[in-house]
Amino acid sequence: MKKHSLFLATSLLACLSPLHAQEPDSKQIENRIGKAELKPDDKPAFPAPPAGFNKRRDGIPHGKTELISYESKSVGTTRKMTVYTPPGYSKNTRYPVLYLLHGIGGDETEWPRLASPDAILDNLIADKKAVPMILVMPNGRAQKNDRAEGDVFRQAPAFGEFDKDLFGSIIPHIEKNYSVATDRDHRALAGLSMGGGQTLNFGLTHPEIFAWIGGFSSAPNTKPPRELLPDAKKDAGKFSLIFLSCGNKDGLISISRPFHEYLKESNVPHIWHVDDHGHDGAHWAASLHHFAQLVFKS
Ligand code: FER
């Protein structure tokens, strides 16, 4: 209870602080990138999630969300990440891990603030629609001052340095301190916007580390598909899942669509899911709801 009120108080302060940045919305994306122009394949792959999918439900077991610290070798500071452990988390089970990355205005608190990943996972696990898994939500801004302050767009280069922290410190810290399976089949990487770009850049080039990849509204930090997957059939074929999604009101659809087109041309199975949302928490919550039902299943 005490921890809970402290968390509420800090989140409230963070929201009120003029220094604290926010994720750009669809209008800001339109001003920077242009309007979303749709093509025939830009349609939903799934029906909209059921009502209440992202609301805490009474009468089911709940997981636990905590903010932890770790030493980052590459950044040279103590950094924070949010970790969700599923209901009934036990040292006698080795859990799969989904690493979830935030956007340009966010930090390790963004996924919990915008998309209620704890409620989404609790509900799916209770309904036996997702396997119990750990969610790790680190801070993708790999620089000494990693707060989302000032003109966050100027901090884009630090997102490109995050692979060293992820592979060199974050994954080792999780695998040392939690009861997790440590092979590629039990590691997934997904992210929203800048975090989607990081996911595609770092995930698609590391099939030995991750088998499951999800880019939601991926941002212009995303490298072109031909650079990440030069031999589409061979390189992309190594993954159990490549999931690409975007809202049909989000100008960043022009970043994800070429991946869909490249994979489609090369006959590589993947998911291209375009829903009715914009560059917003509703799209990211829905994408997590769909993605979490597909990962870690054979
Ligand atoms: C840009 C537009 C959007 C950009 C980044 C973003 C680096 C990221 C948005 C987000 O993370 O929500 O031109 O350049």
PDB file of C-alpha atoms and ligand atoms in Angstrom:
ATOM      1  CA  MET A   1       0.000   0.000   0.000  1.00  0.00           C
ATOM      2  CA  LYS A   2       2.791   2.381   1.009  1.00  0.00           C
ATOM      3  CA  LYS A   3       4.782   1.548  -2.133  1.00  0.00           C
ATOM      4  CA  HIS A   4       1.646   2.075  -4.198  1.00  0.00           C
ATOM      5  CA  SER A   5       0.958   5.584  -2.866  1.00  0.00           C
ATOM      6  CA  LEU A   6       4.603   6.527  -3.312  1.00  0.00           C
ATOM      7  CA  PHE A   7       4.412   5.392  -6.934  1.00  0.00           C
ATOM      8  CA  LEU A   8       1.187   7.394  -7.439  1.00  0.00           C
ATOM      9  CA  ALA A   9       2.749  10.485  -5.874  1.00  0.00           C
ATOM     10  CA  THR A  10       5.860  10.250  -8.069  1.00  0.00           C
ATOM     11  CA  SER A  11       3.805   9.707 -11.237  1.00  0.00           C
ATOM     12  CA  LEU A  12       1.610  12.699 -10.361  1.00  0.00           C
ATOM     13  CA  LEU A  13       4.656  14.897  -9.783  1.00  0.00           C
ATOM     14  CA  ALA A  14       6.194  13.672 -13.026  1.00  0.00           C
ATOM     15  CA  CYS A  15       3.051  14.590 -14.963  1.00  0.00           C
ATOM     16  CA  LEU A  16       2.806  18.050 -13.400  1.00  0.00           C
ATOM     17  CA  SER A  17       6.465  18.912 -13.883  1.00  0.00           C
ATOM     18  CA  PRO A  18       6.957  21.222 -16.888  1.00  0.00           C
ATOM     19  CA  LEU A  19      10.339  19.582 -17.500  1.00  0.00           C
ATOM     20  CA  HIS A  20       8.830  16.161 -18.016  1.00  0.00           C
ATOM     21  CA  ALA A  21       8.344  15.471 -21.702  1.00  0.00           C
ATOM     22  CA  GLN A  22       5.560  13.476 -23.275  1.00  0.00           C
ATOM     23  CA  GLU A  23       5.232  11.208 -26.245  1.00  0.00           C
ATOM     24  CA  PRO A  24       4.434  13.253 -29.393  1.00  0.00           C
ATOM     25  CA  ASP A  25       0.794  12.772 -30.493  1.00  0.00           C
ATOM     26  CA  SER A  26      -0.543  12.101 -34.014  1.00  0.00           C
ATOM     27  CA  LYS A  27      -0.747  15.842 -34.784  1.00  0.00           C
ATOM     28  CA  GLN A  28       2.918  16.405 -33.886  1.00  0.00           C
ATOM     29  CA  ILE A  29       3.919  13.365 -35.937  1.00  0.00           C
ATOM     30  CA  GLU A  30       1.912  14.772 -38.863  1.00  0.00           C
ATOM     31  CA  ASN A  31       3.781  18.090 -38.597  1.00  0.00           C
ATOM     32  CA  ARG A  32       7.150  16.335 -38.641  1.00  0.00           C
ATOM     33  CA  ILE A  33       6.524  13.440 -41.024  1.00  0.00           C
ATOM     34  CA  GLY A  34       3.245  14.106 -42.895  1.00  0.00           C
ATOM     35  CA  LYS A  35      -0.240  12.623 -42.849  1.00  0.00           C
ATOM     36  CA  ALA A  36      -0.871   8.879 -42.837  1.00  0.00           C
ATOM     37  CA  GLU A  37      -1.671   7.801 -46.399  1.00  0.00           C
ATOM     38  CA  LEU A  38      -3.192   4.357 -46.521  1.00  0.00           C
ATOM     39  CA  LYS A  39      -2.666   1.495 -48.956  1.00  0.00           C
ATOM     40  CA  PRO A  40      -4.909  -1.542 -49.523  1.00  0.00           C
ATOM     41  CA  ASP A  41      -2.995  -3.865 -47.136  1.00  0.00           C
ATOM     42  CA  ASP A  42      -3.243  -1.354 -44.269  1.00  0.00           C
ATOM     43  CA  LYS A  43      -5.972  -3.229 -42.383  1.00  0.00           C
ATOM     44  CA  PRO A  44      -6.382  -4.927 -39.002  1.00  0.00           C
ATOM     45  CA  ALA A  45      -5.020  -8.451 -38.651  1.00  0.00           C
ATOM     46  CA  PHE A  46      -7.053  -8.889 -35.444  1.00  0.00           C
ATOM     47  CA  PRO A  47     -10.401  -7.672 -34.112  1.00  0.00           C
ATOM     48  CA  ALA A  48     -10.212  -4.871 -31.515  1.00  0.00           C
ATOM     49  CA  PRO A  49      -9.443  -6.153 -27.997  1.00  0.00           C
ATOM     50  CA  PRO A  50     -12.480  -6.854 -25.772  1.00  0.00           C
ATOM     51  CA  ALA A  51     -13.786  -4.103 -23.445  1.00  0.00           C
ATOM     52  CA  GLY A  52     -11.760  -3.937 -20.242  1.00  0.00           C
ATOM     53  CA  PHE A  53      -8.735  -5.763 -21.690  1.00  0.00           C
ATOM     54  CA  ASN A  54      -6.421  -3.129 -20.156  1.00  0.00           C
ATOM     55  CA  LYS A  55      -8.327  -2.577 -16.894  1.00  0.00           C
ATOM     56  CA  ARG A  56      -7.382  -4.222 -13.618  1.00  0.00           C
ATOM     57  CA  ARG A  57      -9.949  -6.962 -13.032  1.00  0.00           C
ATOM     58  CA  ASP A  58     -11.061  -8.072  -9.564  1.00  0.00           C
ATOM     59  CA  GLY A  59     -11.248 -11.744  -8.693  1.00  0.00           C
ATOM     60  CA  ILE A  60      -8.209 -12.865 -10.697  1.00  0.00           C
ATOM     61  CA  PRO A  61      -4.602 -13.222  -9.544  1.00  0.00           C
ATOM     62  CA  HIS A  62      -2.387 -10.183 -10.157  1.00  0.00           C
ATOM     63  CA  GLY A  63       1.286  -9.950 -10.998  1.00  0.00           C
ATOM     64  CA  LYS A  64       3.712  -7.584  -9.347  1.00  0.00           C
ATOM     65  CA  THR A  65       5.326  -4.481 -10.851  1.00  0.00           C
ATOM     66  CA  GLU A  66       8.520  -3.094  -9.344  1.00  0.00           C
ATOM     67  CA  LEU A  67      11.092  -0.451 -10.210  1.00  0.00           C
ATOM     68  CA  ILE A  68      14.605  -1.872  -9.897  1.00  0.00           C
ATOM     69  CA  SER A  69      18.135  -0.495 -10.350  1.00  0.00           C
ATOM     70  CA  TYR A  70      21.107  -1.983 -12.173  1.00  0.00           C
ATOM     71  CA  GLU A  71      24.630  -0.906 -13.058  1.00  0.00           C
ATOM     72  CA  SER A  72      24.986  -0.016 -16.714  1.00  0.00           C
ATOM     73  CA  LYS A  73      28.500  -0.744 -17.935  1.00  0.00           C
ATOM     74  CA  SER A  74      28.102   1.074 -21.243  1.00  0.00           C
ATOM     75  CA  VAL A  75      26.471   4.240 -19.811  1.00  0.00           C
ATOM     76  CA  GLY A  76      28.535   4.187 -16.624  1.00  0.00           C
ATOM     77  CA  THR A  77      25.644   4.972 -14.255  1.00  0.00           C
ATOM     78  CA  THR A  78      23.076   3.211 -12.097  1.00  0.00           C
ATOM     79  CA  ARG A  79      19.920   3.052 -14.169  1.00  0.00           C
ATOM     80  CA  LYS A  80      16.300   2.002 -13.581  1.00  0.00           C
ATOM     81  CA  MET A  81      13.887  -0.403 -15.173  1.00  0.00           C
ATOM     82  CA  THR A  82      10.343  -1.531 -14.441  1.00  0.00           C
ATOM     83  CA  VAL A  83       9.831  -5.280 -14.105  1.00  0.00           C
ATOM     84  CA  TYR A  84       6.484  -7.122 -14.086  1.00  0.00           C
ATOM     85  CA  THR A  85       6.472 -10.643 -12.700  1.00  0.00           C
ATOM     86  CA  PRO A  86       3.345 -12.694 -13.427  1.00  0.00           C
ATOM     87  CA  PRO A  87       0.808 -13.921 -10.813  1.00  0.00           C
ATOM     88  CA  GLY A  88       2.261 -16.708  -8.676  1.00  0.00           C
ATOM     89  CA  TYR A  89       5.836 -15.985  -9.786  1.00  0.00           C
ATOM     90  CA  SER A  90       7.956 -18.803  -8.377  1.00  0.00           C
ATOM     91  CA  LYS A  91      11.643 -19.633  -8.380  1.00  0.00           C
ATOM     92  CA  ASN A  92      10.676 -23.199  -9.364  1.00  0.00           C
ATOM     93  CA  THR A  93       9.630 -22.071 -12.838  1.00  0.00           C
ATOM     94  CA  ARG A  94      11.815 -20.534 -15.557  1.00  0.00           C
ATOM     95  CA  TYR A  95       9.809 -17.811 -17.257  1.00  0.00           C
ATOM     96  CA  PRO A  96      10.138 -16.330 -20.734  1.00  0.00           C
ATOM     97  CA  VAL A  97      10.935 -12.603 -20.896  1.00  0.00           C
ATOM     98  CA  LEU A  98       9.480  -9.863 -23.078  1.00  0.00           C
ATOM     99  CA  TYR A  99      11.680  -6.751 -23.198  1.00  0.00           C
ATOM    100  CA  LEU A 100       9.424  -3.733 -23.923  1.00  0.00           C
ATOM    101  CA  LEU A 101      10.922  -0.447 -25.131  1.00  0.00           C
ATOM    102  CA  HIS A 102       9.426   3.061 -24.889  1.00  0.00           C
ATOM    103  CA  GLY A 103       9.259   6.096 -27.189  1.00  0.00           C
ATOM    104  CA  ILE A 104      11.172   9.358 -27.548  1.00  0.00           C
ATOM    105  CA  GLY A 105       9.289  11.172 -24.756  1.00  0.00           C
ATOM    106  CA  GLY A 106       9.389   8.245 -22.368  1.00  0.00           C
ATOM    107  CA  ASP A 107      11.505   6.388 -19.865  1.00  0.00           C
ATOM    108  CA  GLU A 108      11.199   3.238 -17.749  1.00  0.00           C
ATOM    109  CA  THR A 109       7.762   4.431 -16.525  1.00  0.00           C
ATOM    110  CA  GLU A 110       6.213   5.055 -19.935  1.00  0.00           C
ATOM    111  CA  TRP A 111       4.697   1.657 -20.708  1.00  0.00           C
ATOM    112  CA  PRO A 112       2.993   1.498 -17.274  1.00  0.00           C
ATOM    113  CA  ARG A 113       1.754   5.106 -17.641  1.00  0.00           C
ATOM    114  CA  LEU A 114       0.378   4.794 -21.165  1.00  0.00           C
ATOM    115  CA  ALA A 115      -0.732   1.209 -21.626  1.00  0.00           C
ATOM    116  CA  SER A 116      -1.256  -0.740 -18.342  1.00  0.00           C
ATOM    117  CA  PRO A 117       0.857  -3.739 -19.352  1.00  0.00           C
ATOM    118  CA  ASP A 118       0.287  -5.321 -15.909  1.00  0.00           C
ATOM    119  CA  ALA A 119      -3.499  -5.384 -16.368  1.00  0.00           C
ATOM    120  CA  ILE A 120      -3.169  -6.573 -19.990  1.00  0.00           C
ATOM    121  CA  LEU A 121      -0.958  -9.498 -18.960  1.00  0.00           C
ATOM    122  CA  ASP A 122      -2.916 -10.362 -15.787  1.00  0.00           C
ATOM    123  CA  ASN A 123      -6.124 -10.563 -17.857  1.00  0.00           C
ATOM    124  CA  LEU A 124      -4.607 -12.621 -20.699  1.00  0.00           C
ATOM    125  CA  ILE A 125      -2.911 -15.006 -18.263  1.00  0.00           C
ATOM    126  CA  ALA A 126      -6.149 -15.466 -16.256  1.00  0.00           C
ATOM    127  CA  ASP A 127      -7.988 -16.278 -19.506  1.00  0.00           C
ATOM    128  CA  LYS A 128      -5.178 -18.667 -20.589  1.00  0.00           C
ATOM    129  CA  LYS A 129      -4.567 -16.561 -23.685  1.00  0.00           C
ATOM    130  CA  ALA A 130      -0.946 -15.764 -22.874  1.00  0.00           C
ATOM    131  CA  VAL A 131       1.715 -17.808 -21.118  1.00  0.00           C
ATOM    132  CA  PRO A 132       2.979 -16.403 -17.800  1.00  0.00           C
ATOM    133  CA  MET A 133       5.922 -14.170 -18.687  1.00  0.00           C
ATOM    134  CA  ILE A 134       8.126 -11.467 -17.233  1.00  0.00           C
ATOM    135  CA  LEU A 135       7.979  -7.977 -18.749  1.00  0.00           C
ATOM    136  CA  VAL A 136      11.104  -5.841 -18.584  1.00  0.00           C
ATOM    137  CA  MET A 137      10.672  -2.132 -19.336  1.00  0.00           C
ATOM    138  CA  PRO A 138      14.089  -0.457 -19.315  1.00  0.00           C
ATOM    139  CA  ASN A 139      15.112   3.095 -20.212  1.00  0.00           C
ATOM    140  CA  GLY A 140      16.176   3.193 -23.863  1.00  0.00           C
ATOM    141  CA  ARG A 141      17.821   6.612 -23.661  1.00  0.00           C
ATOM    142  CA  ALA A 142      21.359   5.340 -23.092  1.00  0.00           C
ATOM    143  CA  GLN A 143      23.051   8.457 -21.739  1.00  0.00           C
ATOM    144  CA  LYS A 144      24.082   9.686 -18.293  1.00  0.00           C
ATOM    145  CA  ASN A 145      21.097  12.018 -17.898  1.00  0.00           C
ATOM    146  CA  ASP A 146      18.409   9.648 -19.112  1.00  0.00           C
ATOM    147  CA  ARG A 147      15.401  11.760 -18.055  1.00  0.00           C
ATOM    148  CA  ALA A 148      12.925  12.800 -20.767  1.00  0.00           C
ATOM    149  CA  GLU A 149      13.600  16.510 -20.434  1.00  0.00           C
ATOM    150  CA  GLY A 150      13.682  19.465 -22.805  1.00  0.00           C
ATOM    151  CA  ASP A 151      13.647  18.851 -26.566  1.00  0.00           C
ATOM    152  CA  VAL A 152      13.496  15.063 -26.520  1.00  0.00           C
ATOM    153  CA  PHE A 153      14.054  14.821 -30.282  1.00  0.00           C
ATOM    154  CA  ARG A 154      17.629  15.970 -29.693  1.00  0.00           C
ATOM    155  CA  GLN A 155      18.164  12.859 -27.582  1.00  0.00           C
ATOM    156  CA  ALA A 156      17.520  10.460 -30.478  1.00  0.00           C
ATOM    157  CA  PRO A 157      21.254   9.524 -30.787  1.00  0.00           C
ATOM    158  CA  ALA A 158      21.226   8.057 -27.245  1.00  0.00           C
ATOM    159  CA  PHE A 159      18.544   5.582 -28.375  1.00  0.00           C
ATOM    160  CA  GLY A 160      21.027   4.289 -30.933  1.00  0.00           C
ATOM    161  CA  GLU A 161      23.547   3.479 -28.178  1.00  0.00           C
ATOM    162  CA  PHE A 162      21.092   1.349 -26.211  1.00  0.00           C
ATOM    163  CA  ASP A 163      22.082  -2.025 -27.701  1.00  0.00           C
ATOM    164  CA  LYS A 164      25.292  -2.069 -25.631  1.00  0.00           C
ATOM    165  CA  ASP A 165      23.298  -1.535 -22.429  1.00  0.00           C
ATOM    166  CA  LEU A 166      20.613  -4.066 -23.379  1.00  0.00           C
ATOM    167  CA  PHE A 167      23.024  -6.850 -24.305  1.00  0.00           C
ATOM    168  CA  GLY A 168      25.852  -5.967 -21.909  1.00  0.00           C
ATOM    169  CA  SER A 169      23.969  -5.134 -18.698  1.00  0.00           C
ATOM    170  CA  ILE A 170      20.151  -5.403 -18.811  1.00  0.00           C
ATOM    171  CA  ILE A 171      19.690  -8.958 -20.083  1.00  0.00           C
ATOM    172  CA  PRO A 172      22.539 -10.266 -17.851  1.00  0.00           C
ATOM    173  CA  HIS A 173      21.011  -8.485 -14.818  1.00  0.00           C
ATOM    174  CA  ILE A 174      17.573 -10.013 -15.446  1.00  0.00           C
ATOM    175  CA  GLU A 175      19.005 -13.476 -16.072  1.00  0.00           C
ATOM    176  CA  LYS A 176      21.020 -13.314 -12.869  1.00  0.00           C
ATOM    177  CA  ASN A 177      18.268 -11.988 -10.614  1.00  0.00           C
ATOM    178  CA  TYR A 178      15.046 -13.577 -11.893  1.00  0.00           C
ATOM    179  CA  SER A 179      14.042 -17.140 -12.596  1.00  0.00           C
ATOM    180  CA  VAL A 180      14.067 -17.023 -16.404  1.00  0.00           C
ATOM    181  CA  ALA A 181      14.768 -19.244 -19.391  1.00  0.00           C
ATOM    182  CA  THR A 182      17.893 -18.008 -21.171  1.00  0.00           C
ATOM    183  CA  ASP A 183      17.566 -19.096 -24.793  1.00  0.00           C
ATOM    184  CA  ARG A 184      16.296 -17.177 -27.827  1.00  0.00           C
ATOM    185  CA  ASP A 185      12.957 -19.041 -27.850  1.00  0.00           C
ATOM    186  CA  HIS A 186      12.205 -17.525 -24.445  1.00  0.00           C
ATOM    187  CA  ARG A 187      13.235 -13.946 -25.254  1.00  0.00           C
ATOM    188  CA  ALA A 188      11.050 -11.424 -27.087  1.00  0.00           C
ATOM    189  CA  LEU A 189      11.784  -7.805 -27.967  1.00  0.00           C
ATOM    190  CA  ALA A 190       9.071  -5.246 -28.722  1.00  0.00           C
ATOM    191  CA  GLY A 191       8.704  -1.505 -28.515  1.00  0.00           C
ATOM    192  CA  LEU A 192       6.693   1.560 -29.383  1.00  0.00           C
ATOM    193  CA  SER A 193       7.883   4.270 -31.764  1.00  0.00           C
ATOM    194  CA  MET A 194      11.605   4.929 -31.020  1.00  0.00           C
ATOM    195  CA  GLY A 195      11.434   1.644 -29.086  1.00  0.00           C
ATOM    196  CA  GLY A 196       9.923  -0.020 -32.164  1.00  0.00           C
ATOM    197  CA  GLY A 197      12.855   1.260 -34.220  1.00  0.00           C
ATOM    198  CA  GLN A 198      15.301  -0.028 -31.596  1.00  0.00           C
ATOM    199  CA  THR A 199      13.492  -3.375 -31.636  1.00  0.00           C
ATOM    200  CA  LEU A 200      13.799  -3.772 -35.400  1.00  0.00           C
ATOM    201  CA  ASN A 201      17.395  -2.466 -35.512  1.00  0.00           C
ATOM    202  CA  PHE A 202      18.728  -4.528 -32.601  1.00  0.00           C
ATOM    203  CA  GLY A 203      16.310  -7.477 -32.686  1.00  0.00           C
ATOM    204  CA  LEU A 204      16.324  -8.365 -36.376  1.00  0.00           C
ATOM    205  CA  THR A 205      20.139  -8.350 -36.408  1.00  0.00           C
ATOM    206  CA  HIS A 206      20.325 -10.641 -33.345  1.00  0.00           C
ATOM    207  CA  PRO A 207      18.366 -13.811 -34.093  1.00  0.00           C
ATOM    208  CA  GLU A 208      20.679 -15.672 -31.703  1.00  0.00           C
ATOM    209  CA  ILE A 209      19.230 -13.596 -28.827  1.00  0.00           C
ATOM    210  CA  PHE A 210      15.530 -13.137 -29.710  1.00  0.00           C
ATOM    211  CA  ALA A 211      13.044 -15.338 -31.549  1.00  0.00           C
ATOM    212  CA  TRP A 212      10.046 -12.971 -31.246  1.00  0.00           C
ATOM    213  CA  ILE A 213      10.012  -9.380 -32.552  1.00  0.00           C
ATOM    214  CA  GLY A 214       7.350  -6.645 -32.324  1.00  0.00           C
ATOM    215  CA  GLY A 215       7.607  -3.120 -33.743  1.00  0.00           C
ATOM    216  CA  PHE A 216       4.619  -0.896 -32.859  1.00  0.00           C
ATOM    217  CA  SER A 217       4.437   2.495 -34.716  1.00  0.00           C
ATOM    218  CA  SER A 218       8.178   2.291 -35.325  1.00  0.00           C
ATOM    219  CA  ALA A 219       9.904   5.689 -35.638  1.00  0.00           C
ATOM    220  CA  PRO A 220      12.358   7.152 -38.206  1.00  0.00           C
ATOM    221  CA  ASN A 221      15.286   5.701 -36.228  1.00  0.00           C
ATOM    222  CA  THR A 222      14.365   2.396 -37.923  1.00  0.00           C
ATOM    223  CA  LYS A 223      16.963   1.254 -40.443  1.00  0.00           C
ATOM    224  CA  PRO A 224      15.654   0.211 -43.886  1.00  0.00           C
ATOM    225  CA  PRO A 225      14.478  -3.415 -44.212  1.00  0.00           C
ATOM    226  CA  ARG A 226      17.152  -4.263 -46.824  1.00  0.00           C
ATOM    227  CA  GLU A 227      19.879  -3.158 -44.445  1.00  0.00           C
ATOM    228  CA  LEU A 228      18.533  -5.144 -41.472  1.00  0.00           C
ATOM    229  CA  LEU A 229      17.529  -8.235 -43.453  1.00  0.00           C
ATOM    230  CA  PRO A 230      19.702  -8.333 -46.617  1.00  0.00           C
ATOM    231  CA  ASP A 231      18.588 -11.862 -47.499  1.00  0.00           C
ATOM    232  CA  ALA A 232      14.903 -11.585 -46.554  1.00  0.00           C
ATOM    233  CA  LYS A 233      13.997 -15.250 -46.757  1.00  0.00           C
ATOM    234  CA  LYS A 234      17.086 -16.466 -44.881  1.00  0.00           C
ATOM    235  CA  ASP A 235      17.458 -13.604 -42.358  1.00  0.00           C
ATOM    236  CA  ALA A 236      13.797 -12.991 -41.497  1.00  0.00           C
ATOM    237  CA  GLY A 237      12.999 -16.710 -41.668  1.00  0.00           C
ATOM    238  CA  LYS A 238      15.000 -17.247 -38.477  1.00  0.00           C
ATOM    239  CA  PHE A 239      12.325 -15.562 -36.336  1.00  0.00           C
ATOM    240  CA  SER A 240       9.285 -17.273 -34.866  1.00  0.00           C
ATOM    241  CA  LEU A 241       7.361 -14.005 -35.157  1.00  0.00           C
ATOM    242  CA  ILE A 242       7.818 -10.631 -36.805  1.00  0.00           C
ATOM    243  CA  PHE A 243       4.895  -8.451 -35.752  1.00  0.00           C
ATOM    244  CA  LEU A 244       4.530  -4.957 -37.254  1.00  0.00           C
ATOM    245  CA  SER A 245       1.706  -2.622 -36.300  1.00  0.00           C
ATOM    246  CA  CYS A 246       0.683   1.002 -36.696  1.00  0.00           C
ATOM    247  CA  GLY A 247      -2.418   3.145 -36.259  1.00  0.00           C
ATOM    248  CA  ASN A 248      -4.094   4.342 -39.478  1.00  0.00           C
ATOM    249  CA  LYS A 249      -3.957   7.918 -38.155  1.00  0.00           C
ATOM    250  CA  ASP A 250      -0.216   7.817 -37.486  1.00  0.00           C
ATOM    251  CA  GLY A 251       2.079   9.321 -40.166  1.00  0.00           C
ATOM    252  CA  LEU A 252       4.789   6.903 -39.036  1.00  0.00           C
ATOM    253  CA  ILE A 253       2.964   4.187 -40.980  1.00  0.00           C
ATOM    254  CA  SER A 254       5.366   5.161 -43.793  1.00  0.00           C
ATOM    255  CA  ILE A 255       8.205   3.684 -41.687  1.00  0.00           C
ATOM    256  CA  SER A 256       6.632   0.270 -40.948  1.00  0.00           C
ATOM    257  CA  ARG A 257       4.920  -0.358 -44.271  1.00  0.00           C
ATOM    258  CA  PRO A 258       8.147  -0.910 -46.257  1.00  0.00           C
ATOM    259  CA  PHE A 259       8.956  -3.780 -43.861  1.00  0.00           C
ATOM    260  CA  HIS A 260       5.586  -5.356 -44.554  1.00  0.00           C
ATOM    261  CA  GLU A 261       6.066  -4.880 -48.317  1.00  0.00           C
ATOM    262  CA  TYR A 262       9.611  -6.277 -48.248  1.00  0.00           C
ATOM    263  CA  LEU A 263       8.564  -9.351 -46.244  1.00  0.00           C
ATOM    264  CA  LYS A 264       5.461  -9.884 -48.392  1.00  0.00           C
ATOM    265  CA  GLU A 265       7.492  -9.698 -51.639  1.00  0.00           C
ATOM    266  CA  SER A 266       9.885 -12.253 -50.178  1.00  0.00           C
ATOM    267  CA  ASN A 267       7.086 -14.571 -48.984  1.00  0.00           C
ATOM    268  CA  VAL A 268       8.201 -14.327 -45.355  1.00  0.00           C
ATOM    269  CA  PRO A 269       5.320 -14.958 -42.916  1.00  0.00           C
ATOM    270  CA  HIS A 270       4.782 -11.943 -40.629  1.00  0.00           C
ATOM    271  CA  ILE A 271       1.972  -9.875 -39.149  1.00  0.00           C
ATOM    272  CA  TRP A 272       0.980  -6.464 -40.488  1.00  0.00           C
ATOM    273  CA  HIS A 273      -1.688  -5.028 -38.231  1.00  0.00           C
ATOM    274  CA  VAL A 274      -3.118  -1.549 -38.872  1.00  0.00           C
ATOM    275  CA  ASP A 275      -5.864  -0.440 -36.503  1.00  0.00           C
ATOM    276  CA  ASP A 276      -8.031   2.658 -36.112  1.00  0.00           C
ATOM    277  CA  HIS A 277      -5.784   4.464 -33.648  1.00  0.00           C
ATOM    278  CA  GLY A 278      -3.137   7.163 -33.901  1.00  0.00           C
ATOM    279  CA  HIS A 279       0.255   7.616 -32.292  1.00  0.00           C
ATOM    280  CA  ASP A 280      -1.141   6.861 -28.849  1.00  0.00           C
ATOM    281  CA  GLY A 281      -1.472   4.599 -25.848  1.00  0.00           C
ATOM    282  CA  ALA A 282      -4.606   2.973 -27.265  1.00  0.00           C
ATOM    283  CA  HIS A 283      -2.593   1.588 -30.185  1.00  0.00           C
ATOM    284  CA  TRP A 284       0.270   0.440 -27.958  1.00  0.00           C
ATOM    285  CA  ALA A 285      -2.026  -1.262 -25.427  1.00  0.00           C
ATOM    286  CA  ALA A 286      -3.909  -3.072 -28.208  1.00  0.00           C
ATOM    287  CA  SER A 287      -0.646  -4.091 -29.909  1.00  0.00           C
ATOM    288  CA  LEU A 288       0.721  -5.519 -26.672  1.00  0.00           C
ATOM    289  CA  HIS A 289      -2.573  -7.383 -26.129  1.00  0.00           C
ATOM    290  CA  HIS A 290      -2.232  -9.051 -29.566  1.00  0.00           C
ATOM    291  CA  PHE A 291       1.542  -9.598 -29.442  1.00  0.00           C
ATOM    292  CA  ALA A 292       1.482 -11.144 -25.945  1.00  0.00           C
ATOM    293  CA  GLN A 293      -0.939 -13.837 -27.150  1.00  0.00           C
ATOM    294  CA  LEU A 294       1.444 -14.969 -29.879  1.00  0.00           C
ATOM    295  CA  VAL A 295       4.822 -15.066 -28.163  1.00  0.00           C
ATOM    296  CA  PHE A 296       6.423 -18.084 -26.507  1.00  0.00           C
ATOM    297  CA  LYS A 297       4.023 -20.550 -28.147  1.00  0.00           C
ATOM    298  CA  SER A 298       5.205 -23.128 -30.639  1.00  0.00           C
TER     299      SER A 298
HETATM  300  C1  FER B   1      10.765  11.794 -35.779  1.00  0.00           C
HETATM  301  C2  FER B   1       9.432  11.594 -35.510  1.00  0.00           C
HETATM  302  C3  FER B   1       9.035  10.806 -34.419  1.00  0.00           C
HETATM  303  C4  FER B   1      11.738  11.200 -34.953  1.00  0.00           C
HETATM  304  C5  FER B   1      11.344  10.420 -33.867  1.00  0.00           C
HETATM  305  C6  FER B   1      10.000  10.228 -33.608  1.00  0.00           C
HETATM  306  C7  FER B   1      14.038  10.844 -34.494  1.00  0.00           C
HETATM  307  C8  FER B   1       9.652   9.421 -32.457  1.00  0.00           C
HETATM  308  C9  FER B   1       8.447   9.428 -31.870  1.00  0.00           C
HETATM  309  C10 FER B   1       8.191   8.633 -30.655  1.00  0.00           C
HETATM  310  O1  FER B   1       9.067   7.927 -30.152  1.00  0.00           O
HETATM  311  O2  FER B   1       7.036   8.684 -30.188  1.00  0.00           O
HETATM  312  O3  FER B   1      11.170  12.542 -36.814  1.00  0.00           O
HETATM  313  O4  FER B   1      13.047  11.419 -35.266  1.00  0.00           O
END
